[in-house]
Short mmCIF file of C-alpha atoms and ligand atoms in Angstrom, two decimals:
data_model
loop_
_atom_site.label_atom_id
_atom_site.label_comp_id
_atom_site.label_asym_id
_atom_site.label_seq_id
_atom_site.Cartn_x
_atom_site.Cartn_y
_atom_site.Cartn_z
CA MET A 356 -12.77 -4.03 5.47
CA ARG A 357 -13.92 -2.32 2.26
CA ILE A 358 -11.70 -0.52 -0.34
CA ASP A 359 -13.26 1.57 -3.08
CA ILE A 360 -10.95 2.49 -5.92
CA ILE A 361 -11.93 5.26 -8.34
CA THR A 362 -10.12 5.30 -11.61
CA VAL A 363 -10.37 6.13 -15.38
CA LEU A 364 -8.68 2.80 -16.22
CA PRO A 365 -10.50 0.08 -14.14
CA GLU A 366 -9.19 -2.66 -16.43
CA LEU A 367 -5.63 -1.80 -15.39
CA ILE A 368 -6.20 -3.03 -11.81
CA GLN A 369 -9.17 -5.37 -12.04
CA GLY A 370 -6.90 -8.36 -12.94
CA PHE A 371 -4.39 -7.59 -10.17
CA MET A 372 -7.17 -7.42 -7.51
CA GLN A 373 -8.44 -10.94 -8.44
CA GLU A 374 -5.02 -12.60 -8.08
CA SER A 375 -2.77 -13.78 -5.38
CA ILE A 376 -3.30 -12.84 -1.65
CA VAL A 377 -5.56 -9.85 -2.48
CA GLY A 378 -7.82 -12.13 -4.57
CA ARG A 379 -7.86 -14.85 -1.94
CA ALA A 380 -8.55 -12.40 0.88
CA GLN A 381 -11.68 -11.21 -1.05
CA LYS A 382 -12.82 -14.83 -1.55
CA LYS A 383 -12.33 -15.50 2.22
CA GLY A 384 -14.53 -12.47 2.93
CA LEU A 385 -11.73 -10.51 4.71
CA VAL A 386 -11.94 -7.52 2.31
CA GLU A 387 -14.29 -6.16 -0.31
CA ILE A 388 -12.64 -4.29 -3.21
CA TYR A 389 -14.85 -2.29 -5.55
CA ILE A 390 -13.45 -0.54 -8.61
CA HIS A 391 -15.40 2.42 -9.98
CA ASN A 392 -15.02 3.78 -13.45
CA LEU A 393 -14.98 7.54 -13.02
CA ARG A 394 -16.58 7.93 -16.48
CA ASP A 395 -19.68 6.41 -15.08
CA TYR A 396 -20.14 9.55 -12.99
CA THR A 397 -19.88 12.27 -15.60
CA LEU A 398 -22.90 13.95 -17.26
CA ASP A 399 -20.77 14.63 -20.39
CA LYS A 400 -22.25 12.92 -23.37
CA TRP A 401 -18.70 11.91 -24.48
CA ARG A 402 -17.90 10.61 -21.02
CA ARG A 403 -15.09 13.00 -20.67
CA VAL A 404 -13.71 13.65 -17.19
CA ASP A 405 -10.89 16.02 -17.90
CA ASP A 406 -10.50 19.53 -19.35
CA TYR A 407 -7.89 22.15 -20.14
CA PRO A 408 -6.33 23.82 -17.16
CA PHE A 409 -7.05 27.50 -16.34
CA GLY A 410 -3.88 29.65 -16.83
CA GLY A 411 -2.91 28.07 -20.12
CA PHE A 412 -0.68 25.42 -18.51
CA ALA A 413 0.31 22.24 -20.29
CA GLY A 414 -1.69 18.98 -19.86
CA MET A 415 -5.26 18.15 -18.94
CA VAL A 416 -6.87 18.18 -15.44
CA MET A 417 -9.45 15.85 -14.00
CA GLN A 418 -12.66 17.79 -13.27
CA CYS A 419 -14.32 18.31 -9.86
CA GLU A 420 -17.76 17.14 -10.88
CA PRO A 421 -17.46 13.45 -11.70
CA ILE A 422 -15.08 12.94 -8.76
CA ASP A 423 -17.48 14.76 -6.36
CA ARG A 424 -20.47 12.77 -7.68
CA CYS A 425 -18.66 9.43 -7.28
CA ILE A 426 -17.38 10.21 -3.78
CA SER A 427 -20.79 11.60 -2.75
CA THR A 428 -22.51 8.44 -3.96
CA LEU A 429 -20.20 6.23 -1.96
CA LYS A 430 -20.39 8.43 1.09
CA ALA A 431 -24.17 8.36 0.99
CA GLU A 432 -24.06 4.61 1.56
CA ARG A 433 -21.46 4.38 4.38
CA HIS A 434 -18.96 6.32 6.43
CA TYR A 435 -15.37 6.36 5.12
CA ASP A 436 -12.40 6.51 7.51
CA GLN A 437 -10.14 7.94 4.77
CA ILE A 438 -10.54 9.31 1.35
CA ILE A 439 -7.17 8.93 -0.13
CA PHE A 440 -5.65 10.68 -3.22
CA THR A 441 -2.62 9.07 -4.72
CA THR A 442 -0.20 11.79 -5.62
CA PRO A 443 3.63 12.15 -5.88
CA ASP A 444 3.64 15.12 -3.45
CA GLY A 445 1.70 13.24 -0.81
CA GLU A 446 2.93 11.66 2.40
CA GLN A 447 5.26 8.70 1.74
CA PHE A 448 3.51 5.33 1.93
CA ASN A 449 5.30 2.95 4.29
CA GLN A 450 4.58 0.01 6.61
CA PRO A 451 3.33 1.91 9.61
CA MET A 452 0.88 3.68 7.23
CA ALA A 453 -0.18 0.31 5.75
CA ASN A 454 -0.63 -1.12 9.33
CA SER A 455 -2.72 1.92 10.31
CA LEU A 456 -4.87 1.85 7.13
CA SER A 457 -5.50 -1.96 7.61
CA LEU A 458 -7.41 -1.01 10.89
CA CYS A 459 -9.85 1.10 8.89
CA GLU A 460 -13.34 -0.18 8.04
CA ASN A 461 -13.85 1.59 4.74
CA ILE A 462 -11.41 3.64 2.56
CA ILE A 463 -11.58 5.22 -0.83
CA ILE A 464 -8.52 5.51 -2.99
CA LEU A 465 -8.81 7.99 -5.88
CA CYS A 466 -6.35 7.52 -8.76
CA GLY A 467 -5.26 10.68 -10.53
CA HIS A 468 -4.34 10.82 -14.23
CA TYR A 469 -3.13 13.43 -16.74
CA LYS A 470 -1.60 16.50 -15.14
CA GLY A 471 -3.53 15.68 -11.88
CA ILE A 472 -6.92 16.57 -10.44
CA ASP A 473 -8.63 19.96 -9.88
CA TYR A 474 -7.04 21.14 -6.66
CA ARG A 475 -10.48 21.99 -5.11
CA VAL A 476 -11.09 18.19 -4.86
CA ARG A 477 -7.93 17.95 -2.75
CA GLU A 478 -9.03 20.83 -0.58
CA HIS A 479 -12.63 19.80 -0.01
CA LEU A 480 -13.04 16.00 -0.41
CA ILE A 481 -9.70 14.35 0.23
CA THR A 482 -8.63 13.41 3.77
CA LYS A 483 -5.22 11.93 3.03
CA GLU A 484 -2.69 12.31 0.17
CA VAL A 485 -0.23 9.44 -0.37
CA SER A 486 2.82 8.98 -2.60
CA ILE A 487 4.40 5.56 -3.20
CA GLY A 488 7.79 7.14 -4.05
CA ASP A 489 9.76 10.11 -5.36
CA TYR A 490 8.98 9.52 -9.05
CA VAL A 491 6.11 10.35 -11.30
CA LEU A 492 3.85 7.57 -12.67
CA THR A 493 1.34 8.06 -15.50
CA GLY A 494 -1.57 7.38 -13.21
CA GLY A 495 -2.48 6.44 -9.66
CA GLU A 496 -3.58 2.87 -10.51
CA LEU A 497 -0.23 1.25 -9.66
CA ALA A 498 -0.03 3.27 -6.47
CA ALA A 499 -3.59 2.01 -5.58
CA ALA A 500 -2.58 -1.55 -6.22
CA VAL A 501 0.60 -1.16 -4.15
CA MET A 502 -1.33 0.20 -1.21
CA ALA A 503 -4.15 -2.37 -1.45
CA ASP A 504 -1.62 -5.20 -1.48
CA ALA A 505 0.37 -3.91 1.45
CA ILE A 506 -2.83 -3.26 3.47
CA VAL A 507 -4.70 -6.54 2.62
CA ARG A 508 -1.72 -8.94 3.25
CA ILE A 509 -1.66 -7.89 6.93
CA LEU A 510 -5.35 -8.40 7.53
CA PRO A 511 -5.69 -11.21 10.05
CA GLY A 512 -6.21 -14.39 8.07
CA ALA A 513 -5.01 -13.06 4.71
CA ILE A 514 -1.82 -15.06 4.60
CA GLY A 515 -1.52 -18.61 5.86
CA ASP A 516 1.06 -17.92 8.65
CA GLU A 517 0.33 -14.58 10.40
CA GLN A 518 3.75 -14.64 12.09
CA SER A 519 5.24 -14.45 8.67
CA ALA A 520 3.76 -11.00 7.96
CA LEU A 521 4.74 -9.82 11.48
CA SER A 522 8.36 -10.69 10.86
CA ASP A 523 8.59 -9.02 7.46
CA SER A 524 10.90 -6.06 6.95
CA PHE A 525 9.82 -2.71 8.37
CA GLN A 526 7.65 -4.31 11.07
CA ASP A 527 9.54 -3.22 14.22
CA LYS A 528 11.58 -1.00 11.87
CA LEU A 529 13.99 -3.75 11.12
CA LEU A 530 14.86 -5.49 7.88
CA ALA A 531 13.98 -9.21 7.81
CA ALA A 532 16.57 -11.85 8.44
CA PRO A 533 17.62 -14.04 5.44
CA VAL A 534 15.60 -17.24 4.74
CA TYR A 535 16.64 -20.58 3.33
CA THR A 536 14.96 -23.78 2.20
CA ARG A 537 15.93 -27.33 1.24
CA PRO A 538 18.40 -28.65 0.30
CA ALA A 539 20.59 -27.73 3.28
CA GLU A 540 23.58 -27.77 0.90
CA TYR A 541 23.48 -26.82 -2.79
CA LYS A 542 26.62 -26.78 -4.96
CA GLY A 543 28.60 -26.45 -1.64
CA TRP A 544 26.50 -23.40 -0.58
CA LYS A 545 25.52 -24.15 2.95
CA VAL A 546 22.56 -23.01 5.13
CA PRO A 547 23.73 -21.44 8.40
CA GLU A 548 24.31 -24.39 10.88
CA VAL A 549 22.19 -22.78 13.61
CA LEU A 550 19.05 -23.11 11.43
CA LEU A 551 19.44 -26.83 11.32
CA SER A 552 20.08 -27.14 15.11
CA GLY A 553 16.40 -27.31 16.15
CA ASN A 554 17.27 -25.00 19.07
CA GLU A 555 14.46 -22.44 19.09
CA ARG A 556 16.28 -19.93 21.42
CA LEU A 557 19.52 -19.94 19.29
CA ILE A 558 17.48 -19.60 16.16
CA LYS A 559 15.57 -16.55 17.48
CA GLU A 560 18.85 -14.94 18.63
CA TRP A 561 20.34 -15.56 15.21
CA GLU A 562 17.30 -14.03 13.48
CA LEU A 563 17.44 -10.91 15.71
CA GLN A 564 21.18 -10.50 15.20
CA GLN A 565 20.85 -10.95 11.40
CA SER A 566 18.02 -8.41 11.34
CA LEU A 567 19.96 -5.85 13.28
CA GLU A 568 23.15 -6.38 11.28
CA ARG A 569 21.32 -6.12 7.92
CA THR A 570 19.43 -2.98 9.10
CA GLN A 571 22.65 -1.35 10.36
CA ARG A 572 24.35 -2.11 7.05
CA LEU A 573 21.54 -1.46 4.50
CA ARG A 574 19.17 0.96 6.27
CA PRO A 575 20.91 2.67 9.24
CA ASP A 576 18.26 5.34 9.07
CA LEU A 577 15.72 2.90 10.49
CA LEU A 578 17.78 2.41 13.64
CA SER A 579 18.06 6.13 14.43
CA ASP A 580 15.29 6.84 16.95
CA ASP A 581 14.32 5.74 20.45
CA ALA A 582 11.13 3.96 19.24
CA THR A 583 13.35 1.62 17.27
CA ILE A 584 15.58 0.83 20.36
CA ASP A 585 12.37 0.07 22.33
CA SER A 586 10.93 -2.09 19.67
CA LYS A 587 14.20 -3.98 19.50
CA LYS A 588 13.99 -4.64 23.35
CA GLU A 589 10.41 -5.81 22.83
CA TYR A 590 11.45 -7.98 19.92
CA LYS A 591 14.17 -9.55 22.13
CA ARG A 592 11.70 -10.42 24.91
CA LYS A 593 9.47 -12.47 22.55
N1 SAM B 1019 1.51 16.77 -12.27
C1 SAM B 1019 1.71 15.88 -11.14
C2 SAM B 1019 2.88 16.29 -10.33
O1 SAM B 1019 3.84 16.83 -10.78
O2 SAM B 1019 2.80 16.05 -9.06
C3 SAM B 1019 1.89 14.41 -11.59
C4 SAM B 1019 0.71 13.85 -12.25
S1 SAM B 1019 0.91 12.19 -12.70
C5 SAM B 1019 1.42 12.26 -14.38
C6 SAM B 1019 -0.73 11.56 -12.89
C7 SAM B 1019 -1.21 10.85 -11.64
O3 SAM B 1019 -0.51 9.73 -11.32
C8 SAM B 1019 -1.21 11.66 -10.25
O4 SAM B 1019 -2.29 12.60 -10.20
C9 SAM B 1019 -1.28 10.58 -9.29
O5 SAM B 1019 -2.59 10.15 -9.03
C10 SAM B 1019 -0.54 9.49 -9.96
N2 SAM B 1019 0.84 9.33 -9.47
C11 SAM B 1019 2.01 9.63 -10.16
N3 SAM B 1019 3.10 9.40 -9.35
C12 SAM B 1019 2.70 9.00 -8.27
C13 SAM B 1019 3.39 8.58 -7.00
N4 SAM B 1019 4.70 8.54 -6.89
N5 SAM B 1019 2.63 8.13 -6.00
C14 SAM B 1019 1.25 8.12 -6.09
N6 SAM B 1019 0.59 8.48 -7.18
C15 SAM B 1019 1.22 8.89 -8.28
#
């Protein structure tokens, strides 16, 4: 997989992309991540990529031209499955979207800044608009980092134990069961007996029951459709 990120602040995400699972996945050759400085694509002698908005509104707006030039340069080299713009009014990013984007071969993530980008870019170049939550960030870099992390960690081979990613919260629309490690007792706080039993069937049953109970209590909205009920049955069969 290849992820191209377009930004006016490349240094903000460069460090993040070299660390942890995202960094390791690149070293293992599972993903290539390229960060492009939008200022490299402007013809402006001061390397400006923004201008005042028409209509006299407040704030600055990122111009069409450098974005178009950057995206066109990338598209001339390969086909992109999605050209994503990070924006608070986009579709909410979630685990199913991360799962689906992880199946793409090439994606572009465009990070906005200032008041936003010239709307014509959204109309003519962008194929998907994604928000990471109902709040406004200063720029799209953190959103791009959040998305890249969630996508890359589920690529086969990215984390040591693939089962671990599959049993995380929101896969199967359930929250994950609690986890414990040694010692089995700390300050009188005990690990649930069943986890020490070595009985795989009982442990799986406990895990499912904990997942369902926590989902019911903390996120009942996740349990509200038929797909969830089917996925629970499927989960039970495993
Ligand atoms: N004027 C815009 C609005 O009201 O929707 C907000 C612009 S914001 C200050 C600058 C940039 O940060 C956006 O263009 C977008 O790329 C990014 N951004 C801010 N909040 C975001 C969010 N919740 N999810 C994804 N990107 C976000």
